[in-house]
mmCIF file of C-alpha atoms and ligand atoms in Angstrom:
data_model
loop_
_atom_site.group_PDB
_atom_site.id
_atom_site.type_symbol
_atom_site.label_atom_id
_atom_site.label_comp_id
_atom_site.label_asym_id
_atom_site.label_seq_id
_atom_site.Cartn_x
_atom_site.Cartn_y
_atom_site.Cartn_z
ATOM 1 C CA MET A 1 -5.966 -7.206 -12.030
ATOM 2 C CA ASN A 2 -8.803 -9.668 -12.298
ATOM 3 C CA VAL A 3 -11.852 -10.332 -10.184
ATOM 4 C CA ASN A 4 -13.777 -13.293 -11.572
ATOM 5 C CA GLY A 5 -11.931 -12.725 -14.831
ATOM 6 C CA LYS A 6 -12.917 -9.035 -15.084
ATOM 7 C CA PRO A 7 -10.155 -6.397 -14.802
ATOM 8 C CA TYR A 8 -10.432 -3.930 -11.924
ATOM 9 C CA ARG A 9 -8.433 -1.181 -10.339
ATOM 10 C CA THR A 10 -8.851 -0.139 -6.707
ATOM 11 C CA ILE A 11 -9.879 3.455 -7.458
ATOM 12 C CA TRP A 12 -11.285 5.315 -10.454
ATOM 13 C CA LEU A 13 -13.424 8.251 -11.479
ATOM 14 C CA HIS A 14 -17.127 7.408 -11.850
ATOM 15 C CA PRO A 15 -17.648 6.804 -15.606
ATOM 16 C CA LYS A 16 -20.881 8.864 -15.685
ATOM 17 C CA ASP A 17 -20.241 11.491 -13.037
ATOM 18 C CA ASN A 18 -16.773 12.955 -12.653
ATOM 19 C CA SER A 19 -17.612 14.438 -9.261
ATOM 20 C CA ILE A 20 -17.674 10.940 -7.753
ATOM 21 C CA ILE A 21 -14.735 8.638 -6.994
ATOM 22 C CA GLN A 22 -15.316 4.906 -6.906
ATOM 23 C CA VAL A 23 -13.259 2.495 -4.813
ATOM 24 C CA ILE A 24 -13.287 -1.173 -3.894
ATOM 25 C CA ASP A 25 -14.353 -1.190 -0.235
ATOM 26 C CA GLN A 26 -11.749 -3.598 1.125
ATOM 27 C CA ARG A 27 -13.490 -4.137 4.463
ATOM 28 C CA TYR A 28 -15.781 -6.726 2.904
ATOM 29 C CA LEU A 29 -13.231 -8.812 1.033
ATOM 30 C CA PRO A 30 -12.837 -11.716 0.478
ATOM 31 C CA HIS A 31 -16.538 -12.328 1.082
ATOM 32 C CA GLN A 32 -18.159 -9.517 -0.888
ATOM 33 C CA LEU A 33 -16.942 -7.254 -3.679
ATOM 34 C CA ILE A 34 -18.467 -3.900 -2.821
ATOM 35 C CA ILE A 35 -17.828 -0.755 -4.851
ATOM 36 C CA GLU A 36 -18.220 2.416 -2.800
ATOM 37 C CA ASP A 37 -19.033 5.857 -4.196
ATOM 38 C CA LEU A 38 -17.065 8.667 -2.544
ATOM 39 C CA ALA A 39 -18.929 11.847 -3.350
ATOM 40 C CA THR A 40 -17.513 14.235 -0.742
ATOM 41 C CA PHE A 41 -14.148 15.196 0.687
ATOM 42 C CA GLU A 42 -15.295 13.954 4.124
ATOM 43 C CA GLN A 43 -16.159 10.566 2.673
ATOM 44 C CA VAL A 44 -12.635 10.263 1.271
ATOM 45 C CA CYS A 45 -11.160 11.087 4.704
ATOM 46 C CA THR A 46 -13.361 8.437 6.326
ATOM 47 C CA ALA A 47 -12.540 5.853 3.638
ATOM 48 C CA ILE A 48 -8.807 6.291 4.314
ATOM 49 C CA LYS A 49 -9.056 6.482 8.116
ATOM 50 C CA GLU A 50 -11.429 3.535 8.465
ATOM 51 C CA MET A 51 -9.498 1.557 5.859
ATOM 52 C CA HIS A 52 -12.151 1.091 3.200
ATOM 53 C CA VAL A 53 -9.073 1.746 1.093
ATOM 54 C CA ARG A 54 -5.709 0.830 2.583
ATOM 55 C CA GLY A 55 -2.164 0.220 1.407
ATOM 56 C CA ALA A 56 0.312 2.975 0.652
ATOM 57 C CA GLY A 57 -0.263 3.262 -3.115
ATOM 58 C CA VAL A 58 -4.028 3.525 -3.102
ATOM 59 C CA ILE A 59 -3.984 5.769 -0.019
ATOM 60 C CA GLY A 60 -1.857 8.202 -2.050
ATOM 61 C CA ALA A 61 -4.229 8.075 -5.020
ATOM 62 C CA ALA A 62 -7.286 8.460 -2.759
ATOM 63 C CA ALA A 63 -5.729 11.488 -1.059
ATOM 64 C CA ALA A 64 -5.057 13.081 -4.450
ATOM 65 C CA TYR A 65 -8.687 12.524 -5.486
ATOM 66 C CA GLY A 66 -9.746 13.850 -2.062
ATOM 67 C CA MET A 67 -8.050 17.154 -2.881
ATOM 68 C CA TYR A 68 -9.911 17.227 -6.188
ATOM 69 C CA LEU A 69 -13.262 16.735 -4.391
ATOM 70 C CA ALA A 70 -12.294 19.484 -1.923
ATOM 71 C CA SER A 71 -11.715 21.864 -4.827
ATOM 72 C CA LEU A 72 -15.139 20.976 -6.292
ATOM 73 C CA GLU A 73 -16.646 21.730 -2.873
ATOM 74 C CA ALA A 74 -14.815 25.061 -2.697
ATOM 75 C CA LYS A 75 -16.557 26.080 -5.921
ATOM 76 C CA LYS A 76 -19.976 24.726 -4.962
ATOM 77 C CA ASN A 77 -19.911 26.510 -1.588
ATOM 78 C CA GLN A 78 -18.476 29.696 -3.120
ATOM 79 C CA VAL A 79 -15.601 29.638 -0.644
ATOM 80 C CA LYS A 80 -13.908 33.058 -0.475
ATOM 81 C CA ASP A 81 -10.443 32.099 0.734
ATOM 82 C CA ILE A 82 -9.821 29.102 -1.531
ATOM 83 C CA GLN A 83 -6.147 28.686 -0.640
ATOM 84 C CA THR A 84 -6.811 28.480 3.121
ATOM 85 C CA PHE A 85 -9.736 26.126 2.519
ATOM 86 C CA LEU A 86 -7.654 23.730 0.418
ATOM 87 C CA HIS A 87 -4.640 23.877 2.728
ATOM 88 C CA LEU A 88 -6.906 22.953 5.648
ATOM 89 C CA ALA A 89 -8.348 20.113 3.589
ATOM 90 C CA GLY A 90 -4.789 18.903 2.920
ATOM 91 C CA LYS A 91 -3.974 19.058 6.635
ATOM 92 C CA LYS A 92 -7.061 17.032 7.462
ATOM 93 C CA LEU A 93 -6.254 14.395 4.854
ATOM 94 C CA LYS A 94 -2.669 14.075 6.076
ATOM 95 C CA ALA A 95 -3.917 13.404 9.607
ATOM 96 C CA THR A 96 -6.089 10.437 8.552
ATOM 97 C CA ARG A 97 -3.182 7.985 8.598
ATOM 98 C CA PRO A 98 0.285 9.063 9.691
ATOM 99 C CA THR A 99 2.724 6.354 8.588
ATOM 100 C CA ALA A 100 2.219 5.936 4.823
ATOM 101 C CA VAL A 101 4.156 8.859 3.390
ATOM 102 C CA ASN A 102 2.409 8.475 0.012
ATOM 103 C CA LEU A 103 -0.543 10.273 1.553
ATOM 104 C CA ALA A 104 1.335 13.456 2.466
ATOM 105 C CA TRP A 105 3.306 13.224 -0.782
ATOM 106 C CA ALA A 106 0.099 13.166 -2.869
ATOM 107 C CA VAL A 107 -1.464 16.046 -0.921
ATOM 108 C CA ASN A 108 1.713 18.121 -1.255
ATOM 109 C CA ARG A 109 1.886 17.427 -4.979
ATOM 110 C CA GLN A 110 -1.631 18.833 -5.289
ATOM 111 C CA LEU A 111 -0.938 21.841 -3.032
ATOM 112 C CA GLU A 112 2.272 22.757 -4.852
ATOM 113 C CA LYS A 113 0.236 23.281 -8.017
ATOM 114 C CA ILE A 114 -2.778 24.805 -6.246
ATOM 115 C CA VAL A 115 -0.720 27.629 -4.692
ATOM 116 C CA THR A 116 0.364 28.760 -8.135
ATOM 117 C CA LEU A 117 -3.260 29.144 -9.273
ATOM 118 C CA ASN A 118 -4.337 31.688 -6.620
ATOM 119 C CA ASP A 119 -8.142 31.906 -6.517
ATOM 120 C CA ASN A 120 -8.849 30.635 -10.013
ATOM 121 C CA ILE A 121 -11.152 27.841 -8.880
ATOM 122 C CA ASN A 122 -11.906 26.480 -12.352
ATOM 123 C CA LEU A 123 -8.215 26.081 -13.086
ATOM 124 C CA ILE A 124 -7.664 24.548 -9.646
ATOM 125 C CA ILE A 125 -10.389 21.975 -10.309
ATOM 126 C CA GLU A 126 -9.035 21.177 -13.751
ATOM 127 C CA ASN A 127 -5.477 20.778 -12.478
ATOM 128 C CA SER A 128 -6.306 18.810 -9.346
ATOM 129 C CA ALA A 129 -8.324 16.339 -11.435
ATOM 130 C CA LYS A 130 -5.364 15.949 -13.801
ATOM 131 C CA ILE A 131 -2.872 15.490 -10.965
ATOM 132 C CA ALA A 132 -5.039 12.860 -9.254
ATOM 133 C CA GLN A 133 -5.372 10.992 -12.540
ATOM 134 C CA THR A 134 -1.610 11.224 -13.143
ATOM 135 C CA ILE A 135 -0.811 9.928 -9.663
ATOM 136 C CA ALA A 136 -3.116 6.946 -10.221
ATOM 137 C CA GLU A 137 -1.659 6.192 -13.670
ATOM 138 C CA GLU A 138 1.904 6.566 -12.409
ATOM 139 C CA ASP A 139 1.212 4.105 -9.628
ATOM 140 C CA VAL A 140 -0.019 1.575 -12.188
ATOM 141 C CA SER A 141 2.988 1.889 -14.494
ATOM 142 C CA PHE A 142 5.544 2.116 -11.677
ATOM 143 C CA CYS A 143 4.192 -1.060 -10.111
ATOM 144 C CA GLN A 144 4.413 -2.732 -13.513
ATOM 145 C CA ASN A 145 8.076 -1.718 -13.708
ATOM 146 C CA ILE A 146 8.706 -3.095 -10.217
ATOM 147 C CA GLY A 147 7.461 -6.404 -11.631
ATOM 148 C CA LYS A 148 9.868 -6.230 -14.585
ATOM 149 C CA HIS A 149 12.864 -5.540 -12.314
ATOM 150 C CA GLY A 150 11.887 -7.854 -9.467
ATOM 151 C CA VAL A 151 11.117 -10.845 -11.656
ATOM 152 C CA LYS A 152 14.857 -11.229 -12.329
ATOM 153 C CA LEU A 153 15.360 -12.198 -8.690
ATOM 154 C CA LEU A 154 12.752 -14.927 -9.006
ATOM 155 C CA GLU A 155 14.162 -16.078 -12.356
ATOM 156 C CA ASP A 156 17.608 -16.432 -10.772
ATOM 157 C CA ILE A 157 16.281 -18.505 -7.892
ATOM 158 C CA SER A 158 14.258 -20.645 -10.288
ATOM 159 C CA GLN A 159 17.372 -21.323 -12.377
ATOM 160 C CA LYS A 160 19.432 -22.184 -9.295
ATOM 161 C CA LYS A 161 16.671 -24.577 -8.242
ATOM 162 C CA HIS A 162 16.568 -26.131 -11.752
ATOM 163 C CA GLY A 163 12.997 -25.027 -12.318
ATOM 164 C CA GLU A 164 11.693 -26.210 -8.955
ATOM 165 C CA VAL A 165 9.026 -24.077 -7.271
ATOM 166 C CA VAL A 166 10.252 -20.712 -5.946
ATOM 167 C CA ASN A 167 8.804 -20.091 -2.467
ATOM 168 C CA ILE A 168 8.192 -16.453 -1.656
ATOM 169 C CA LEU A 169 7.024 -15.199 1.730
ATOM 170 C CA THR A 170 5.099 -11.933 1.943
ATOM 171 C CA HIS A 171 3.536 -9.962 4.777
ATOM 172 C CA CYS A 172 0.317 -7.929 4.843
ATOM 173 C CA ASN A 173 -1.080 -6.886 1.472
ATOM 174 C CA ALA A 174 1.341 -5.129 -0.829
ATOM 175 C CA GLY A 175 -0.675 -6.429 -3.737
ATOM 176 C CA TRP A 176 -2.842 -4.659 -6.282
ATOM 177 C CA LEU A 177 -5.429 -3.932 -3.597
ATOM 178 C CA GLY A 178 -2.838 -1.860 -1.715
ATOM 179 C CA CYS A 179 -1.995 0.063 -4.877
ATOM 180 C CA VAL A 180 -4.012 1.176 -7.890
ATOM 181 C CA ASP A 181 -3.141 -1.996 -9.808
ATOM 182 C CA ASN A 182 -0.439 -4.728 -9.976
ATOM 183 C CA GLY A 183 0.897 -4.213 -6.449
ATOM 184 C CA THR A 184 4.443 -3.621 -5.277
ATOM 185 C CA ALA A 185 5.590 -6.858 -3.563
ATOM 186 C CA THR A 186 3.236 -8.971 -5.686
ATOM 187 C CA SER A 187 4.155 -7.438 -9.030
ATOM 188 C CA PRO A 188 7.347 -9.550 -9.518
ATOM 189 C CA ILE A 189 5.331 -12.596 -8.452
ATOM 190 C CA TYR A 190 2.566 -11.964 -11.000
ATOM 191 C CA GLU A 191 5.206 -11.306 -13.661
ATOM 192 C CA ALA A 192 7.032 -14.550 -12.824
ATOM 193 C CA TYR A 193 3.759 -16.479 -12.905
ATOM 194 C CA ARG A 194 2.918 -15.023 -16.343
ATOM 195 C CA ARG A 195 6.369 -16.063 -17.595
ATOM 196 C CA GLY A 196 5.754 -19.639 -16.533
ATOM 197 C CA ILE A 197 8.126 -19.649 -13.556
ATOM 198 C CA LYS A 198 6.815 -21.988 -10.874
ATOM 199 C CA VAL A 199 6.008 -19.875 -7.819
ATOM 200 C CA HIS A 200 4.298 -20.441 -4.506
ATOM 201 C CA VAL A 201 3.553 -17.706 -1.969
ATOM 202 C CA TRP A 202 3.505 -18.064 1.813
ATOM 203 C CA VAL A 203 0.931 -15.473 2.869
ATOM 204 C CA ASP A 204 1.281 -14.171 6.426
ATOM 205 C CA GLU A 205 -2.167 -13.858 7.953
ATOM 206 C CA THR A 206 -1.186 -10.383 9.300
ATOM 207 C CA ARG A 207 -3.008 -9.877 12.550
ATOM 208 C CA PRO A 208 -4.914 -7.932 13.662
ATOM 209 C CA ARG A 209 -6.718 -6.894 10.467
ATOM 210 C CA ASN A 210 -5.678 -9.939 8.458
ATOM 211 C CA GLN A 211 -4.755 -8.138 5.246
ATOM 212 C CA GLY A 212 -2.752 -11.242 4.272
ATOM 213 C CA SER A 213 -5.422 -13.897 4.728
ATOM 214 C CA THR A 214 -8.319 -11.735 3.544
ATOM 215 C CA LEU A 215 -6.749 -9.656 0.755
ATOM 216 C CA THR A 216 -3.443 -11.095 -0.471
ATOM 217 C CA ALA A 217 -4.747 -14.663 -0.499
ATOM 218 C CA TRP A 218 -7.893 -13.507 -2.319
ATOM 219 C CA GLU A 219 -6.093 -11.574 -5.028
ATOM 220 C CA LEU A 220 -3.495 -14.313 -5.606
ATOM 221 C CA GLY A 221 -6.354 -16.806 -5.845
ATOM 222 C CA GLN A 222 -8.180 -14.637 -8.380
ATOM 223 C CA GLU A 223 -5.049 -14.707 -10.567
ATOM 224 C CA GLY A 224 -4.488 -18.437 -10.036
ATOM 225 C CA VAL A 225 -1.156 -18.008 -8.207
ATOM 226 C CA PRO A 226 -0.447 -20.939 -5.854
ATOM 227 C CA HIS A 227 -0.324 -19.773 -2.246
ATOM 228 C CA THR A 228 -0.751 -20.892 1.347
ATOM 229 C CA ILE A 229 -1.957 -18.781 4.271
ATOM 230 C CA ILE A 230 0.188 -19.126 7.387
ATOM 231 C CA PRO A 231 -0.214 -17.763 10.911
ATOM 232 C CA ASP A 232 2.071 -14.786 11.448
ATOM 233 C CA ASN A 233 4.436 -16.729 13.665
ATOM 234 C CA ALA A 234 5.102 -19.555 11.194
ATOM 235 C CA GLY A 235 7.631 -17.752 8.971
ATOM 236 C CA GLY A 236 10.689 -18.468 11.140
ATOM 237 C CA HIS A 237 9.930 -22.178 11.246
ATOM 238 C CA LEU A 238 9.467 -22.352 7.464
ATOM 239 C CA MET A 239 12.749 -20.508 6.935
ATOM 240 C CA GLN A 240 14.650 -22.882 9.231
ATOM 241 C CA HIS A 241 13.395 -25.797 7.157
ATOM 242 C CA GLY A 242 14.411 -24.418 3.760
ATOM 243 C CA LEU A 243 10.847 -23.670 2.709
ATOM 244 C CA VAL A 244 11.342 -19.972 1.948
ATOM 245 C CA ASP A 245 13.623 -18.831 -0.909
ATOM 246 C CA ILE A 246 12.989 -15.101 -0.679
ATOM 247 C CA VAL A 247 10.911 -12.626 1.308
ATOM 248 C CA ILE A 248 9.317 -9.676 -0.516
ATOM 249 C CA THR A 249 7.255 -7.077 1.335
ATOM 250 C CA GLY A 250 5.922 -3.617 0.555
ATOM 251 C CA SER A 251 6.619 -0.348 2.329
ATOM 252 C CA ASP A 252 4.631 2.529 3.770
ATOM 253 C CA ARG A 253 7.646 4.760 4.230
ATOM 254 C CA THR A 254 11.311 4.195 3.424
ATOM 255 C CA THR A 255 14.001 6.612 4.501
ATOM 256 C CA TYR A 256 16.540 7.631 1.874
ATOM 257 C CA THR A 257 18.997 5.585 3.942
ATOM 258 C CA GLY A 258 16.938 2.416 3.384
ATOM 259 C CA ASP A 259 15.058 1.893 6.675
ATOM 260 C CA VAL A 260 11.576 0.553 5.915
ATOM 261 C CA ALA A 261 8.310 1.053 7.775
ATOM 262 C CA ASN A 262 5.764 -1.587 6.860
ATOM 263 C CA LYS A 263 2.927 -3.490 8.524
ATOM 264 C CA ILE A 264 3.639 -4.573 12.097
ATOM 265 C CA GLY A 265 5.490 -7.891 12.045
ATOM 266 C CA THR A 266 7.643 -7.122 9.021
ATOM 267 C CA TYR A 267 10.697 -6.506 11.225
ATOM 268 C CA LEU A 268 10.441 -9.941 12.841
ATOM 269 C CA LYS A 269 10.374 -11.568 9.401
ATOM 270 C CA ALA A 270 13.505 -9.658 8.442
ATOM 271 C CA VAL A 271 15.280 -10.798 11.620
ATOM 272 C CA ALA A 272 14.343 -14.413 10.915
ATOM 273 C CA ALA A 273 15.402 -14.073 7.264
ATOM 274 C CA LYS A 274 18.811 -12.697 8.303
ATOM 275 C CA ASP A 275 19.316 -15.537 10.770
ATOM 276 C CA ASN A 276 18.547 -18.040 8.017
ATOM 277 C CA ASN A 277 20.503 -16.320 5.250
ATOM 278 C CA ILE A 278 17.380 -15.735 3.166
ATOM 279 C CA PRO A 279 17.215 -12.656 0.898
ATOM 280 C CA PHE A 280 14.788 -10.035 2.186
ATOM 281 C CA TYR A 281 13.602 -7.511 -0.408
ATOM 282 C CA VAL A 282 11.257 -4.536 -0.144
ATOM 283 C CA ALA A 283 9.303 -3.346 -3.193
ATOM 284 C CA LEU A 284 8.221 0.280 -3.394
ATOM 285 C CA THR A 285 7.561 3.164 -5.756
ATOM 286 C CA TYR A 286 9.309 6.499 -5.332
ATOM 287 C CA SER A 287 6.239 7.974 -3.610
ATOM 288 C CA ALA A 288 6.950 5.746 -0.582
ATOM 289 C CA PHE A 289 10.401 7.289 -0.022
ATOM 290 C CA ASP A 290 10.816 9.894 2.670
ATOM 291 C CA TRP A 291 13.638 12.153 1.478
ATOM 292 C CA GLU A 292 13.697 14.154 4.713
ATOM 293 C CA ILE A 293 14.619 11.582 7.326
ATOM 294 C CA SER A 294 17.544 9.214 7.810
ATOM 295 C CA ASP A 295 16.703 7.192 10.937
ATOM 296 C CA GLY A 296 13.556 5.139 10.451
ATOM 297 C CA VAL A 297 13.288 3.736 13.975
ATOM 298 C CA LYS A 298 13.610 7.148 15.603
ATOM 299 C CA GLN A 299 11.837 9.329 13.063
ATOM 300 C CA ILE A 300 9.017 7.465 11.283
ATOM 301 C CA PRO A 301 5.665 8.125 12.992
ATOM 302 C CA ILE A 302 3.951 4.840 13.851
ATOM 303 C CA GLU A 303 0.176 4.736 13.690
ATOM 304 C CA GLU A 304 -1.584 3.378 16.782
ATOM 305 C CA ARG A 305 -5.031 1.998 16.080
ATOM 306 C CA ASP A 306 -8.116 1.113 18.082
ATOM 307 C CA GLY A 307 -7.722 -1.890 20.406
ATOM 308 C CA ARG A 308 -11.001 -3.276 19.032
ATOM 309 C CA GLU A 309 -9.030 -4.497 16.010
ATOM 310 C CA VAL A 310 -7.132 -6.885 18.301
ATOM 311 C CA LYS A 311 -9.959 -7.936 20.608
ATOM 312 C CA TYR A 312 -12.542 -8.586 17.899
ATOM 313 C CA MET A 313 -12.250 -10.726 14.803
ATOM 314 C CA LYS A 314 -14.382 -10.316 11.727
ATOM 315 C CA GLY A 315 -15.617 -13.171 9.570
ATOM 316 C CA LEU A 316 -18.441 -14.781 7.668
ATOM 317 C CA HIS A 317 -21.121 -16.527 9.729
ATOM 318 C CA ASP A 318 -24.339 -17.859 8.220
ATOM 319 C CA GLY A 319 -23.747 -15.757 5.122
ATOM 320 C CA GLU A 320 -23.302 -12.537 7.111
ATOM 321 C CA ILE A 321 -20.098 -10.678 8.027
ATOM 322 C CA LYS A 322 -19.929 -10.521 11.836
ATOM 323 C CA GLU A 323 -17.467 -9.493 14.534
ATOM 324 C CA VAL A 324 -16.741 -11.704 17.517
ATOM 325 C CA LEU A 325 -14.876 -10.934 20.733
ATOM 326 C CA VAL A 326 -11.741 -13.095 21.057
ATOM 327 C CA ALA A 327 -10.123 -11.600 24.187
ATOM 328 C CA PRO A 328 -11.205 -10.479 27.660
ATOM 329 C CA GLU A 329 -13.333 -7.426 26.994
ATOM 330 C CA ASN A 330 -11.617 -5.266 29.599
ATOM 331 C CA SER A 331 -7.969 -6.118 28.915
ATOM 332 C CA PRO A 332 -5.934 -3.203 27.631
ATOM 333 C CA VAL A 333 -4.522 -3.504 24.112
ATOM 334 C CA ALA A 334 -1.493 -2.031 22.334
ATOM 335 C CA ASN A 335 -2.137 -1.873 18.611
ATOM 336 C CA TYR A 336 0.840 -0.436 16.744
ATOM 337 C CA GLY A 337 0.082 -0.569 13.046
ATOM 338 C CA PHE A 338 3.637 -0.606 11.693
ATOM 339 C CA ASP A 339 7.227 -1.364 12.598
ATOM 340 C CA VAL A 340 10.541 -0.339 11.127
ATOM 341 C CA THR A 341 12.995 -2.761 9.571
ATOM 342 C CA PRO A 342 16.487 -1.243 9.659
ATOM 343 C CA ALA A 343 18.395 -1.163 6.368
ATOM 344 C CA ARG A 344 21.020 -3.595 7.714
ATOM 345 C CA LEU A 345 18.420 -6.404 7.589
ATOM 346 C CA ILE A 346 17.336 -5.672 4.018
ATOM 347 C CA THR A 347 19.001 -7.227 0.973
ATOM 348 C CA GLY A 348 17.682 -4.722 -1.563
ATOM 349 C CA LEU A 349 14.939 -2.319 -2.604
ATOM 350 C CA ILE A 350 12.965 -3.107 -5.759
ATOM 351 C CA THR A 351 11.759 0.147 -7.306
ATOM 352 C CA GLU A 352 10.283 1.273 -10.610
ATOM 353 C CA ARG A 353 13.791 2.347 -11.644
ATOM 354 C CA GLY A 354 15.598 -0.852 -10.712
ATOM 355 C CA ILE A 355 16.969 -2.663 -7.684
ATOM 356 C CA CYS A 356 19.304 -0.914 -5.281
ATOM 357 C CA GLN A 357 21.124 -1.365 -2.010
ATOM 358 C CA PRO A 358 19.179 -0.128 1.039
ATOM 359 C CA SER A 359 21.551 2.768 1.683
ATOM 360 C CA ALA A 360 21.756 6.469 0.806
ATOM 361 C CA GLU A 361 24.322 5.606 -1.879
ATOM 362 C CA GLY A 362 22.113 2.903 -3.338
ATOM 363 C CA VAL A 363 18.933 4.985 -3.283
ATOM 364 C CA PHE A 364 20.609 8.076 -4.769
ATOM 365 C CA SER A 365 22.133 5.956 -7.531
ATOM 366 C CA LEU A 366 18.564 5.368 -8.754
ATOM 367 C CA TYR A 367 17.237 8.819 -7.836
ATOM 368 C CA PRO A 368 20.222 11.148 -8.525
ATOM 369 C CA GLU A 369 17.908 14.186 -8.654
ATOM 370 C CA LYS A 370 17.243 13.724 -4.920
ATOM 371 C CA ARG A 371 20.923 13.791 -3.943
ATOM 372 C CA PHE A 372 21.824 16.771 -1.753
HETATM 373 O O1 MRU B 1 -2.486 -0.767 7.338
HETATM 374 P P1 MRU B 1 -2.392 -1.054 5.867
HETATM 375 O O2 MRU B 1 -3.203 -2.226 5.435
HETATM 376 O O3 MRU B 1 -2.650 0.178 5.033
HETATM 377 O O4 MRU B 1 -0.861 -1.453 5.658
HETATM 378 C C1 MRU B 1 -0.417 -1.754 4.380
HETATM 379 C C2 MRU B 1 0.968 -2.243 4.324
HETATM 380 O O5 MRU B 1 1.664 -2.332 5.313
HETATM 381 C C3 MRU B 1 1.502 -2.567 2.970
HETATM 382 O O6 MRU B 1 2.508 -3.518 3.048
HETATM 383 C C4 MRU B 1 2.094 -1.294 2.344
HETATM 384 O O7 MRU B 1 1.177 -0.250 2.366
HETATM 385 C C5 MRU B 1 2.558 -1.521 0.971
HETATM 386 S S1 MRU B 1 1.201 -1.606 -0.197
HETATM 387 C C6 MRU B 1 1.768 -0.753 -1.520
#
């Protein structure tokens, strides 16, 4: 998508040095566009853990590239037991952030190939580069397809409203910054906007890290999509007053039964949407499905993050990005990063293969190869 009219992705291979990965460092947006070079496996782990890159799609792609850098390091350091080295690297990557299943999925996809190549390090490097590239490209095209399927929902609402503005509420950033390009939840919105459908997006601020106000608002603005930032607690009020036509969020992990883990606060939006009879959709690619578990509330691991994220707020002051304390310094903090929205509160899942019911039957109708 565009930044000042120039197309960008969130992650790519350095054009002059294919041992370096480049990413948009999201910690500085919307104030500064900083491209970070990730030249080592450790740097990739830090970038994921400290959220230089964040959002399920790009976390998956970064993890895949991380495995590629680990294989380059295995060669450079003449590692003897390559398989153990790379499996340990995979374990370390998986531990950086526990909720987004795309991360473990990408690492496993790399390891499944790596184990078949024994200690042939050149072949391992060649294949892990290819797999990382494929994962990134797939994310781009799958998100595009989500747009093509999801736009029908917005078209329908627009028709019912006789061409009046369609108001969409979204939470966190499930936009192109959270993926490699296009976004999941935002893809139908961008597609609708391109087709001339009048849209307006209510952007939840998304405390504590403000991915909504800093990232979603910025990327929608760069594309010219009308939007308004709202405090996290405003959604219910807007819904009661007929100001929200549809909610679309992303997902970090969705059980095959349709329970969705997404940024903390998503569940409350789903409850409010249900109470107000407003359709609540979740957009995701197949890499965000967890095919092993059926009870999201009980089984999805929820990341707990540093309390500093709640007590301090970051912003621009006198041209410099600064952090300020906004709570008593010694008060304890609980900072759960995600919550789980049970399938019963979700109207449908928008995937690269189409839209389905949030149920095992619905999900397997789109992914029959996963049926057991
Ligand atoms: O903690 P974050 O910013 O990585 O959380 C991101 C989200 O919750 C997104 O909604 C989700 O990853 C979907 S983006 C494809």
